[in-house]
């Protein structure tokens, strides 16, 4: 199959996945540009169109700051998450653009909206994340999990009705992860109200 046909197939796959993920059209445009740039005659050997298309979406979500986890993309694309992450790393190095991989902010906003939490709680959750990053406890952690814990912690500090179960339901982050990240945040952040 010639490269133009493969590019078209990749763009179609990106459009399908973006529609299934119900995410912004800008992500599709960015992902298509990334796909075309990285999937060439020289690089296509041993790399499936579907995996590179999914990886392009994952990288595009980071660039566009759209909060979609690798696990969610992998599930919709029907590929192993570890395979998606390997391809994403390859795509990211191929486009040679530094991307702030750890950005919990969009997840905080998404979770606060879904839980109908106050602006004060949202601001406090952002502050918890900022302090946690500054104190070095965020290294190696999932942005979605770190954000979920910060939202739970902030809601507790603000006396808003919000349980770990509630946060788990809207975020998909396990209750164990929420509890562990929350405890780490509470140790270094304290009462930031």
Tab-separated table of C-alpha atoms in Angstrom:
chain	number	residue	atom	x	y	z
A	1	UNK	CA	0.000	0.000	0.000
A	2	UNK	CA	1.424	3.414	-0.909
A	3	UNK	CA	2.083	6.034	1.747
A	4	UNK	CA	-0.768	8.335	0.615
A	5	UNK	CA	-3.267	5.510	1.051
A	6	UNK	CA	-1.794	4.728	4.492
A	7	UNK	CA	-2.043	8.407	5.472
A	8	UNK	CA	-5.694	8.451	4.406
A	9	UNK	CA	-6.373	5.277	6.379
A	10	UNK	CA	-4.642	6.800	9.410
A	11	UNK	CA	-6.675	10.018	9.173
A	12	UNK	CA	-9.894	8.017	8.935
A	13	UNK	CA	-8.902	5.968	11.981
A	14	UNK	CA	-8.129	9.173	13.895
A	15	UNK	CA	-11.525	10.664	12.958
A	16	UNK	CA	-13.282	7.481	14.103
A	17	UNK	CA	-11.421	7.288	17.408
A	18	UNK	CA	-11.868	10.998	18.160
A	19	UNK	CA	-15.611	10.636	17.497
A	20	UNK	CA	-15.823	7.578	19.782
A	21	UNK	CA	-13.863	9.435	22.476
A	22	UNK	CA	-16.161	12.472	22.014
A	23	UNK	CA	-13.245	14.914	22.084
A	24	UNK	CA	-12.549	18.221	20.408
A	25	UNK	CA	-12.071	18.474	16.635
A	26	UNK	CA	-8.787	20.323	17.165
A	27	UNK	CA	-7.355	17.123	18.583
A	28	UNK	CA	-8.265	15.322	15.348
A	29	UNK	CA	-6.517	17.998	13.257
A	30	UNK	CA	-3.417	17.955	15.451
A	31	UNK	CA	-3.363	14.142	15.532
A	32	UNK	CA	-3.715	13.935	11.741
A	33	UNK	CA	-0.803	16.349	11.274
A	34	UNK	CA	1.297	14.344	13.743
A	35	UNK	CA	0.388	11.079	12.021
A	36	UNK	CA	1.308	12.373	8.557
A	37	UNK	CA	4.585	13.765	9.851
A	38	UNK	CA	5.657	10.627	11.715
A	39	UNK	CA	4.249	7.795	9.589
A	40	UNK	CA	6.434	7.856	6.497
A	41	UNK	CA	7.754	5.345	3.998
A	42	UNK	CA	10.863	5.029	6.144
A	43	UNK	CA	9.081	4.615	9.490
A	44	UNK	CA	6.026	2.529	8.600
A	45	UNK	CA	7.821	-0.836	8.717
A	46	UNK	CA	6.697	-2.770	11.792
A	47	UNK	CA	4.288	-0.080	12.958
A	48	UNK	CA	0.553	-0.531	12.510
A	49	UNK	CA	-1.559	2.344	11.239
A	50	UNK	CA	-4.018	1.839	14.103
A	51	UNK	CA	-1.382	1.975	16.851
A	52	UNK	CA	0.330	5.062	15.418
A	53	UNK	CA	-3.057	6.763	14.903
A	54	UNK	CA	-3.978	6.089	18.557
A	55	UNK	CA	-0.548	7.331	19.679
A	56	UNK	CA	-0.960	10.486	17.583
A	57	UNK	CA	-4.270	11.127	19.374
A	58	UNK	CA	-2.618	10.565	22.767
A	59	UNK	CA	0.156	13.055	21.959
A	60	UNK	CA	-2.339	15.507	20.414
A	61	UNK	CA	-4.425	15.403	23.615
A	62	UNK	CA	-1.326	16.406	25.580
A	63	UNK	CA	-0.512	19.210	23.151
A	64	UNK	CA	-4.102	20.520	23.121
A	65	UNK	CA	-4.438	19.940	26.897
A	66	UNK	CA	-7.474	17.704	26.502
A	67	UNK	CA	-7.833	15.409	29.531
A	68	UNK	CA	-8.004	11.905	28.083
A	69	UNK	CA	-5.987	9.116	29.657
A	70	UNK	CA	-3.862	6.615	27.765
A	71	UNK	CA	-6.025	3.846	29.246
A	72	UNK	CA	-9.173	5.372	27.732
A	73	UNK	CA	-7.590	5.797	24.293
A	74	UNK	CA	-6.169	2.255	24.394
A	75	UNK	CA	-9.561	0.813	25.328
A	76	UNK	CA	-11.382	2.619	22.513
A	77	UNK	CA	-8.610	1.795	20.010
A	78	UNK	CA	-8.618	-1.823	21.217
A	79	UNK	CA	-4.869	-1.983	21.799
A	80	UNK	CA	-2.790	-2.686	24.896
A	81	UNK	CA	-2.100	0.429	26.962
A	82	UNK	CA	1.610	-0.469	27.183
A	83	UNK	CA	1.764	-0.675	23.373
A	84	UNK	CA	0.035	2.704	23.067
A	85	UNK	CA	2.491	4.270	25.508
A	86	UNK	CA	5.493	2.875	23.582
A	87	UNK	CA	4.115	4.227	20.300
A	88	UNK	CA	3.298	7.565	21.954
A	89	UNK	CA	6.883	7.853	23.170
A	90	UNK	CA	8.132	7.108	19.645
A	91	UNK	CA	5.717	9.660	18.118
A	92	UNK	CA	6.699	12.285	20.668
A	93	UNK	CA	10.399	11.837	19.925
A	94	UNK	CA	9.726	11.802	16.172
A	95	UNK	CA	7.963	15.185	16.242
A	96	UNK	CA	10.743	16.515	18.479
A	97	UNK	CA	8.437	18.795	20.428
A	98	UNK	CA	8.695	18.906	24.199
A	99	UNK	CA	5.350	18.249	25.809
A	100	UNK	CA	4.519	18.816	29.436
A	101	UNK	CA	3.384	15.283	30.137
A	102	UNK	CA	2.317	16.047	33.688
A	103	UNK	CA	-0.561	18.483	33.598
A	104	UNK	CA	-3.374	17.650	36.008
A	105	UNK	CA	-5.148	21.013	35.461
A	106	UNK	CA	-7.555	19.929	32.693
A	107	UNK	CA	-8.506	16.844	34.721
A	108	UNK	CA	-9.262	18.999	37.777
A	109	UNK	CA	-11.579	21.197	35.720
A	110	UNK	CA	-13.314	18.187	34.155
A	111	UNK	CA	-13.857	16.459	37.507
A	112	UNK	CA	-15.059	19.628	39.270
A	113	UNK	CA	-17.541	20.271	36.450
A	114	UNK	CA	-18.834	16.698	36.557
A	115	UNK	CA	-19.187	16.802	40.352
A	116	UNK	CA	-20.702	20.313	40.299
A	117	UNK	CA	-18.183	21.536	42.869
A	118	UNK	CA	-17.737	25.199	43.754
A	119	UNK	CA	-15.162	27.529	42.202
A	120	UNK	CA	-13.468	27.724	45.609
A	121	UNK	CA	-12.981	23.965	45.609
A	122	UNK	CA	-11.680	24.053	42.028
A	123	UNK	CA	-9.162	26.790	42.916
A	124	UNK	CA	-8.098	24.918	46.031
A	125	UNK	CA	-7.600	21.690	44.032
A	126	UNK	CA	-5.355	23.590	41.601
A	127	UNK	CA	-3.395	24.953	44.584
A	128	UNK	CA	-3.019	21.459	46.068
A	129	UNK	CA	-1.571	20.239	42.762
A	130	UNK	CA	0.797	23.208	42.512
A	131	UNK	CA	2.124	22.654	46.035
A	132	UNK	CA	2.394	18.905	45.425
A	133	UNK	CA	4.430	19.477	42.264
A	134	UNK	CA	6.642	22.053	44.021
A	135	UNK	CA	7.219	19.595	46.891
A	136	UNK	CA	8.227	16.848	44.437
A	137	UNK	CA	5.504	14.308	45.241
A	138	UNK	CA	4.015	14.326	41.729
A	139	UNK	CA	6.988	12.744	39.992
A	140	UNK	CA	6.028	9.515	38.241
A	141	UNK	CA	2.357	9.877	39.111
A	142	UNK	CA	-0.587	9.831	36.711
A	143	UNK	CA	-1.975	13.353	36.112
A	144	UNK	CA	-5.529	11.954	36.217
A	145	UNK	CA	-4.936	10.250	39.571
A	146	UNK	CA	-3.129	13.228	41.064
A	147	UNK	CA	-5.976	15.512	39.962
A	148	UNK	CA	-8.664	13.148	41.302
A	149	UNK	CA	-7.011	13.100	44.723
A	150	UNK	CA	-6.613	16.894	44.726
A	151	UNK	CA	-10.312	17.340	43.910
A	152	UNK	CA	-11.287	14.957	46.706
A	153	UNK	CA	-8.910	16.673	49.145
A	154	UNK	CA	-10.102	20.171	48.200
A	155	UNK	CA	-13.768	19.164	48.514
A	156	UNK	CA	-13.063	17.762	51.998
A	157	UNK	CA	-11.309	20.969	53.058
A	158	UNK	CA	-14.250	23.014	51.744
A	159	UNK	CA	-16.810	20.747	53.458
A	160	UNK	CA	-18.480	19.924	50.138
A	161	UNK	CA	-20.374	16.680	49.722
A	162	UNK	CA	-17.936	14.597	47.692
A	163	UNK	CA	-16.774	11.068	48.494
A	164	UNK	CA	-13.918	9.007	47.088
A	165	UNK	CA	-16.657	6.974	45.382
A	166	UNK	CA	-18.008	10.123	43.690
A	167	UNK	CA	-14.563	11.087	42.408
A	168	UNK	CA	-13.914	7.508	41.287
A	169	UNK	CA	-17.189	7.495	39.324
A	170	UNK	CA	-16.390	10.651	37.317
A	171	UNK	CA	-12.650	10.068	36.915
A	172	UNK	CA	-12.319	6.325	36.478
A	173	UNK	CA	-9.355	6.519	38.887
A	174	UNK	CA	-9.360	3.693	41.434
A	175	UNK	CA	-10.346	4.509	45.007
A	176	UNK	CA	-7.016	3.092	46.192
A	177	UNK	CA	-5.109	5.521	43.954
A	178	UNK	CA	-7.287	8.429	45.098
A	179	UNK	CA	-6.675	7.490	48.738
A	180	UNK	CA	-2.909	7.043	48.284
A	181	UNK	CA	-2.413	10.311	46.348
A	182	UNK	CA	-4.692	12.156	48.789
A	183	UNK	CA	-2.627	10.970	51.760
A	184	UNK	CA	0.613	12.044	50.047
A	185	UNK	CA	-0.885	15.453	49.256
A	186	UNK	CA	-2.232	15.906	52.795
A	187	UNK	CA	1.230	15.236	54.250
A	188	UNK	CA	2.984	17.963	52.243
A	189	UNK	CA	0.156	20.420	51.659
A	190	UNK	CA	-1.590	20.450	55.019
A	191	UNK	CA	-4.597	22.708	55.441
A	192	UNK	CA	-4.250	25.230	52.593
A	193	UNK	CA	-7.596	26.952	53.068
